[in-house]
mmCIF file of C-alpha atoms and ligand atoms in Angstrom:
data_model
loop_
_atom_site.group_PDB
_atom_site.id
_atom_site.type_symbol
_atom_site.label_atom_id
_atom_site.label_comp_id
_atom_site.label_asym_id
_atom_site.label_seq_id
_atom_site.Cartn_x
_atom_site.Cartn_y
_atom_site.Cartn_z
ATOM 1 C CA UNK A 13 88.473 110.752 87.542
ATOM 2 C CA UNK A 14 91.273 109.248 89.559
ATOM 3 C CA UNK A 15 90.435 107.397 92.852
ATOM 4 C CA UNK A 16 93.199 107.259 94.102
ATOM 5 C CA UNK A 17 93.705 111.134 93.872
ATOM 6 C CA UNK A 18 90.990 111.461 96.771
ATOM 7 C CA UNK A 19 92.737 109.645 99.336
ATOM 8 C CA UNK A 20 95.258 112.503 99.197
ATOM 9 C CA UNK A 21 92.521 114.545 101.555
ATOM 10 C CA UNK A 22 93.143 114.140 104.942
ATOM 11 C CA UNK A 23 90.765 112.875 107.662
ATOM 12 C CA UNK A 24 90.626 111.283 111.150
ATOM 13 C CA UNK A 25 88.543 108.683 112.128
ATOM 14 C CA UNK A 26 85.369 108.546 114.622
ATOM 15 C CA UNK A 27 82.534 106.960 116.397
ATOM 16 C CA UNK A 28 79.610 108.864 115.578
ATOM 17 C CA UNK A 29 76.702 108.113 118.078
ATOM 18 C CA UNK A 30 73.114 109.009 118.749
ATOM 19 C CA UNK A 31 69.822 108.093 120.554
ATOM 20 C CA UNK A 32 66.065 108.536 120.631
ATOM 21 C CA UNK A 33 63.428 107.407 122.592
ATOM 22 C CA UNK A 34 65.629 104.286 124.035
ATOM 23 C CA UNK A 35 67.319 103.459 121.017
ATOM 24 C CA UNK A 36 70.911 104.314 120.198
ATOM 25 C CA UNK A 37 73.573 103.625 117.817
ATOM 26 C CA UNK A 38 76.839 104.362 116.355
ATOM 27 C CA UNK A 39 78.904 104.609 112.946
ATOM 28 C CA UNK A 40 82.660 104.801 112.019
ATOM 29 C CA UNK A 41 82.411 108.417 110.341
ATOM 30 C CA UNK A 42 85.328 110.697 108.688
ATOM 31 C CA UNK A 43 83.658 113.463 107.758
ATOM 32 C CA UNK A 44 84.038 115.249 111.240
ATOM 33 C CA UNK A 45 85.499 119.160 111.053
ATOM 34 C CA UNK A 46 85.275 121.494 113.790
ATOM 35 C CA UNK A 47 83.378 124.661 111.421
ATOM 36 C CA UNK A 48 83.987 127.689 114.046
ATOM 37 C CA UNK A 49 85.872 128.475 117.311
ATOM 38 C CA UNK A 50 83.268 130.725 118.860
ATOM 39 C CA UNK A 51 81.250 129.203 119.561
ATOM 40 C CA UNK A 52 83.068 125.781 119.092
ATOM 41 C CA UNK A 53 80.821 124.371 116.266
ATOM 42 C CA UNK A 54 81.588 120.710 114.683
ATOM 43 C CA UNK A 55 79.887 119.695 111.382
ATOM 44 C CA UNK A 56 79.779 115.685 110.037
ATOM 45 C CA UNK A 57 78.393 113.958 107.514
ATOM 46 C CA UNK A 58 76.212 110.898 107.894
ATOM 47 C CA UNK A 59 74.491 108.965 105.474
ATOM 48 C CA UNK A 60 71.023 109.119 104.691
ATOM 49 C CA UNK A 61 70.735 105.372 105.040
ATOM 50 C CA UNK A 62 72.809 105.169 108.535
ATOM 51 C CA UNK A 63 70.251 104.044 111.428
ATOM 52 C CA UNK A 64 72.495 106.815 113.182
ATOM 53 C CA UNK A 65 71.230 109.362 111.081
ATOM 54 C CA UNK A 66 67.561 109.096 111.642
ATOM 55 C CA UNK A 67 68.472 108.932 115.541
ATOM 56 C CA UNK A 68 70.316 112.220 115.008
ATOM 57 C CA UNK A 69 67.194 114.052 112.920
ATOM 58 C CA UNK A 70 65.019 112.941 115.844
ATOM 59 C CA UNK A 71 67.254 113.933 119.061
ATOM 60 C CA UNK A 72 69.002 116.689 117.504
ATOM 61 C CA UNK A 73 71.726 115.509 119.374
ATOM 62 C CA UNK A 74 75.363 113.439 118.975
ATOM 63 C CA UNK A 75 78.417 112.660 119.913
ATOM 64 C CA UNK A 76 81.965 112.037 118.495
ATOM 65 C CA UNK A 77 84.831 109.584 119.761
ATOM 66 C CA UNK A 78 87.981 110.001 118.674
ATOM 67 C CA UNK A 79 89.477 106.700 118.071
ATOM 68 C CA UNK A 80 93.384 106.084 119.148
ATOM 69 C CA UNK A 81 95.976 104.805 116.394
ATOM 70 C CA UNK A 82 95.743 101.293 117.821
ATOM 71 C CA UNK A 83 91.872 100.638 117.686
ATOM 72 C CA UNK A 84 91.519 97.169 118.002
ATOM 73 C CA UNK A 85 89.517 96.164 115.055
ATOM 74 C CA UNK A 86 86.505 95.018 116.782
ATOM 75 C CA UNK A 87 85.556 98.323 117.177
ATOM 76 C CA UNK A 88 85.780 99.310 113.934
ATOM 77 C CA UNK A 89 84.474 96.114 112.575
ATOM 78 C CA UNK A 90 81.652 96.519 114.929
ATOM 79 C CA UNK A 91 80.574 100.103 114.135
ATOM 80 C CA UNK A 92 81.776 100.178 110.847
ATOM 81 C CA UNK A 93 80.433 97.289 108.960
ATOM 82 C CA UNK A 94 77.692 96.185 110.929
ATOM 83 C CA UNK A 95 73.802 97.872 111.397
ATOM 84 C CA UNK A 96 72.607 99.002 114.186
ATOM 85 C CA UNK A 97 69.225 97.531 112.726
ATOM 86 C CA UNK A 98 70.755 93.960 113.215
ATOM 87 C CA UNK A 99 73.033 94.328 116.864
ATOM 88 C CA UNK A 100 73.182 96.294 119.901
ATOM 89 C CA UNK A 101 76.428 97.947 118.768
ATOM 90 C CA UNK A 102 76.851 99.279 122.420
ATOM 91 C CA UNK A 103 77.278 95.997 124.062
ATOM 92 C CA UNK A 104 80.891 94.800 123.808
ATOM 93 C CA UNK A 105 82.192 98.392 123.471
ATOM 94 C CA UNK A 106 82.972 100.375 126.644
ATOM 95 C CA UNK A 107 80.715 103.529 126.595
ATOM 96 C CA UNK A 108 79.099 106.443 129.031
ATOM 97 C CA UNK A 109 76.051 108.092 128.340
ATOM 98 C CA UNK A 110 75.672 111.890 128.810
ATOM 99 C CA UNK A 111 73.228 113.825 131.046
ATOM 100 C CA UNK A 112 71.070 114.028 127.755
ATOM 101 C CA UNK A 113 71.220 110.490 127.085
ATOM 102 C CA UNK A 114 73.515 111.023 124.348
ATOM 103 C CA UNK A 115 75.712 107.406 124.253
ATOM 104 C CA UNK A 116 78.971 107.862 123.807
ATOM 105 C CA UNK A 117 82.177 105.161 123.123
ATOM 106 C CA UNK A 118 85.188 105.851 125.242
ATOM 107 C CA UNK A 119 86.710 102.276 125.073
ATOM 108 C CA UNK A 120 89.825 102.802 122.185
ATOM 109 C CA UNK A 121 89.506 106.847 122.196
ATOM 110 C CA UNK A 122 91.278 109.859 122.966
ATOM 111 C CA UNK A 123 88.745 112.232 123.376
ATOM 112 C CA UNK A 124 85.148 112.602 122.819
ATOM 113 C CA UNK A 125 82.792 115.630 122.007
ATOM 114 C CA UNK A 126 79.053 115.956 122.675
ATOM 115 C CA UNK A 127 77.314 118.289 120.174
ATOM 116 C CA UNK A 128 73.626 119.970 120.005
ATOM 117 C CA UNK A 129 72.219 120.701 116.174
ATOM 118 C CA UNK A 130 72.131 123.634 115.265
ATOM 119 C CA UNK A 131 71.627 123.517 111.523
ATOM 120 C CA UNK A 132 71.524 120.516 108.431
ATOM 121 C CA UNK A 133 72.290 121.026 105.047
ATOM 122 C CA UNK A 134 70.921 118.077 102.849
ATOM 123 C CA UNK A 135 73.690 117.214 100.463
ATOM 124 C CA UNK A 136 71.965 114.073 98.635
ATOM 125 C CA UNK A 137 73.165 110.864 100.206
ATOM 126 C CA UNK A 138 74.343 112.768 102.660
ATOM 127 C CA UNK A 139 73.371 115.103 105.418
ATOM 128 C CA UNK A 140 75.733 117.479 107.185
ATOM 129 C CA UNK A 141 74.784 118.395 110.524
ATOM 130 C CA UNK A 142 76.331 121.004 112.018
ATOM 131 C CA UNK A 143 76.420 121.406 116.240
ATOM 132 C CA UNK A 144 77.604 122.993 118.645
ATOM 133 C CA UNK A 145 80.091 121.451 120.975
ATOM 134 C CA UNK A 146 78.343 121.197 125.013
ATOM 135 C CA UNK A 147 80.405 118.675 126.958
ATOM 136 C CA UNK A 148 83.333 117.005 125.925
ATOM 137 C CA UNK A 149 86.618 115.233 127.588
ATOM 138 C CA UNK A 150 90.194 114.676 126.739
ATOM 139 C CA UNK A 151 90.505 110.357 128.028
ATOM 140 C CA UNK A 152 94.291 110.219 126.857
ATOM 141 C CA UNK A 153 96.204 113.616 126.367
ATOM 142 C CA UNK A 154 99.538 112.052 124.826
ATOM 143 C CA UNK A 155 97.136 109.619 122.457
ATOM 144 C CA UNK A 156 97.501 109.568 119.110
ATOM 145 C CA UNK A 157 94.070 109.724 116.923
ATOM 146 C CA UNK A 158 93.677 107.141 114.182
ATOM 147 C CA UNK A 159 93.838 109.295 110.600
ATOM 148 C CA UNK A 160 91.776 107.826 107.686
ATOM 149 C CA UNK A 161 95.341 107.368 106.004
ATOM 150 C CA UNK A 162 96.630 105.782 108.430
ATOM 151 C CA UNK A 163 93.571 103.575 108.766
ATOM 152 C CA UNK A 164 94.055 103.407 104.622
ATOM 153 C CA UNK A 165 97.734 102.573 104.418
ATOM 154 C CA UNK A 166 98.779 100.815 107.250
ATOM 155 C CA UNK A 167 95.237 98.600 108.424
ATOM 156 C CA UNK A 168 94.754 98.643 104.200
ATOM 157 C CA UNK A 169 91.318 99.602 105.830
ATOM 158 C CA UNK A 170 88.139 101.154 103.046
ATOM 159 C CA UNK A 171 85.771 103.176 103.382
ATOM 160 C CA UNK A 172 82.221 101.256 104.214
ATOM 161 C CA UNK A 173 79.856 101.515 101.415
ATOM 162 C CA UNK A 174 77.753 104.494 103.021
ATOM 163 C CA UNK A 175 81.008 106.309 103.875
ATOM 164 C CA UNK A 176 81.272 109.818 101.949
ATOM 165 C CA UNK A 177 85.142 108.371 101.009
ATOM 166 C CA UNK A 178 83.361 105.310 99.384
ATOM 167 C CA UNK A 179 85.178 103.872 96.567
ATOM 168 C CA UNK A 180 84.101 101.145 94.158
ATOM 169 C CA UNK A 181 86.720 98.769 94.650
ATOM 170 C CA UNK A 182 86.494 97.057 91.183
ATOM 171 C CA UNK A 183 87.608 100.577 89.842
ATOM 172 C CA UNK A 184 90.152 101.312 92.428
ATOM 173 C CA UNK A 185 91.770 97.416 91.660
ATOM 174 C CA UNK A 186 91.527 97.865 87.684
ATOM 175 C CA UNK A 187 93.353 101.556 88.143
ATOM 176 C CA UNK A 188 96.146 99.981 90.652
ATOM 177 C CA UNK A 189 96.677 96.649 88.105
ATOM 178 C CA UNK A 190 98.625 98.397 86.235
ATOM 179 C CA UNK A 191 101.413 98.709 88.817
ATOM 180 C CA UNK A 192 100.918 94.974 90.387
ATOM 181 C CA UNK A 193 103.081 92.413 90.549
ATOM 182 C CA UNK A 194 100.733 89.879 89.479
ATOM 183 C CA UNK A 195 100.522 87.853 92.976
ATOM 184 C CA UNK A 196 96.788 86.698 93.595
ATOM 185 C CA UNK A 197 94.973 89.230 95.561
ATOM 186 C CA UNK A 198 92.165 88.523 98.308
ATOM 187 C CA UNK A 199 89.599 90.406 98.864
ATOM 188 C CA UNK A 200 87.445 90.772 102.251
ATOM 189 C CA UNK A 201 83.573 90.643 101.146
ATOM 190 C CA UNK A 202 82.352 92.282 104.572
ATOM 191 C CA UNK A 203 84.813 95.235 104.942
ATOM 192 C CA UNK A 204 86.336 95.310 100.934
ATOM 193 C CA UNK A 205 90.123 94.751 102.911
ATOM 194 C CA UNK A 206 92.550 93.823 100.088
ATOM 195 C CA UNK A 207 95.080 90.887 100.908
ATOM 196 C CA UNK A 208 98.300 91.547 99.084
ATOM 197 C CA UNK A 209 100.462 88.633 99.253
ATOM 198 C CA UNK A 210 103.057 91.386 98.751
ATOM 199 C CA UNK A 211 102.667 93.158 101.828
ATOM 200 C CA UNK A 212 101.499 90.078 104.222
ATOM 201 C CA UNK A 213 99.774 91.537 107.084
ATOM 202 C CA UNK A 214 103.436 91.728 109.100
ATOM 203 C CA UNK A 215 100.219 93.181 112.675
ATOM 204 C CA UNK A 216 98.650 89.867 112.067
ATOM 205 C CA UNK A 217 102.112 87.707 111.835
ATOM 206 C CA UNK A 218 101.851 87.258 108.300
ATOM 207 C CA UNK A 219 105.206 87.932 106.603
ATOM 208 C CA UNK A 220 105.324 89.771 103.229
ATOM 209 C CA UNK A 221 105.565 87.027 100.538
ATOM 210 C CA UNK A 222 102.762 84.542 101.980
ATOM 211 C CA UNK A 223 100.583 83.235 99.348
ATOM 212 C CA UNK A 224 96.674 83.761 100.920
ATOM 213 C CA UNK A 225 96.389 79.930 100.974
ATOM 214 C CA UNK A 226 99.424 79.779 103.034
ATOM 215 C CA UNK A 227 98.019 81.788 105.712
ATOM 216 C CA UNK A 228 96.660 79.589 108.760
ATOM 217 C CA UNK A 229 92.969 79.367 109.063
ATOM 218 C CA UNK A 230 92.235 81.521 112.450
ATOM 219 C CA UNK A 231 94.212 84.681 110.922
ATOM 220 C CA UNK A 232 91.132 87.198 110.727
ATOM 221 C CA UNK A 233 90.954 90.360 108.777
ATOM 222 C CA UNK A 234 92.821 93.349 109.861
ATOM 223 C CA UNK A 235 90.092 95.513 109.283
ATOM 224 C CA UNK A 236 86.792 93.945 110.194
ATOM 225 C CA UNK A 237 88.077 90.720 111.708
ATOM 226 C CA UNK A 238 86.135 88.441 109.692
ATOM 227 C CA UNK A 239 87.701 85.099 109.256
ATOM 228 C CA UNK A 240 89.245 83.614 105.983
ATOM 229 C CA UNK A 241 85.947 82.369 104.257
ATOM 230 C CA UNK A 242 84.878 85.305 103.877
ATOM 231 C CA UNK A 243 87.505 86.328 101.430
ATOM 232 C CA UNK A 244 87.043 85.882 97.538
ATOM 233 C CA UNK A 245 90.346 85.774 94.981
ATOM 234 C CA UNK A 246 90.470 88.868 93.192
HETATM 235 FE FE1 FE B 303 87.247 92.654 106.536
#
């Protein structure tokens, strides 16, 4: 199969949130799809293994953000490649909670949606849940939402390992050697961020051209902000 033929499907990106009895959490999801009009229905996948998704099983209940263009990466960093097991992903990350309790991020987003179960269809790794839209708000009507391509192309952002979109990135590198230029790649062991000393990372003052070595020690990744010891030659 070729990889690189499914990021050719189109997605946005989104905080994903939920809570039980006094404990919430979040996840970067991109499997969000609004199913039916009347009444306005959403469906997303979540990951079997997400903290999120036994909060969602046991409340019945989430919410969506959706994230602007120009996230700043602690946010995805933060809900993306970190467990809620391990941090209170809620504390740095400006948020309201609903009349049901239902937490929901509104720092870095355009809009947010707060959605009842009504239905889940286990899919393997994955479950769909499928709810129906009862509160939402429009934060910034001229925003533009972050797309998973544009998260993919421009923030050279990948998919977290329990992401639907995951890709192995050994497989994705040994399909795209064939048209490299042969400068020594970087890669991000936290988020799976690729360095091409091609491209630079022109957001982060890098200029195309820099060698990784050449890049001063408090650049941090684009993606997850993780700083440059955490990267490993490819
Ligand atoms: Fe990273």
């Amino acid at each position: 199969m070729k990889i690189e033929a499914f990021f050719k499907l189109s997605y946005g990106l989104y905080v994903v949130s939920s809570a039980h009895d006094g404990k919430k959490n979040g996840f970067i999801g991109n499997t969000v799809f609004q199913v039916t009009a009347t009444p306005s229905q959403i469906a997303i996948g979540c990951n079997k293994d997400n903290y999120t998704c036994s909060l969602i099983e046991r409340s019945g209940m989430y919410s969506i953000s959706v994230l602007k263009q120009d996230v700043k990466q602690d946010i995805i960093g933060t809900f993306g490649y970190h467990s809620g097991r391990d941090i209170n992903k809620f504390e740095k990350t400006g948020h309201i909670e609903t009349a049901n309790n239902t937490p929901v991020v509104t720092e870095d987003c355009i809009a947010w949606f707060e959605c009842k179960v009504v239905k889940q269809v286990d899919v393997g790794t994955h479950i769909l849940f499928i709810a129906e839209v009862i509160e939402n708000d429009l934060i910034e009507k001229d925003g533009e939402p972050l797309t998973y391509a544009y998260y993919h192309q421009v923030k050279k952002g990948l998919a977290p390992k329990n992401a639907p979109t995951y890709v192995d990135q050994k497989l994705l590198e040994k399909e795209r050697s064939e048209t490299s230029s042969g400068a020594k790649k970087y890669r991000c062991l936290a988020c799976g961020y690729i360095y091409d000393p091609d491209e630079g990372d022109p957001d982060g003052g890098i200029a195309p051209g820099t060698p990784f070595e050449d890049i001063p020690d408090d650049w941090v990744c684009p993606t997850c902000g993780s700083t440059k010891e955490m990267f490993e030659p490819l």
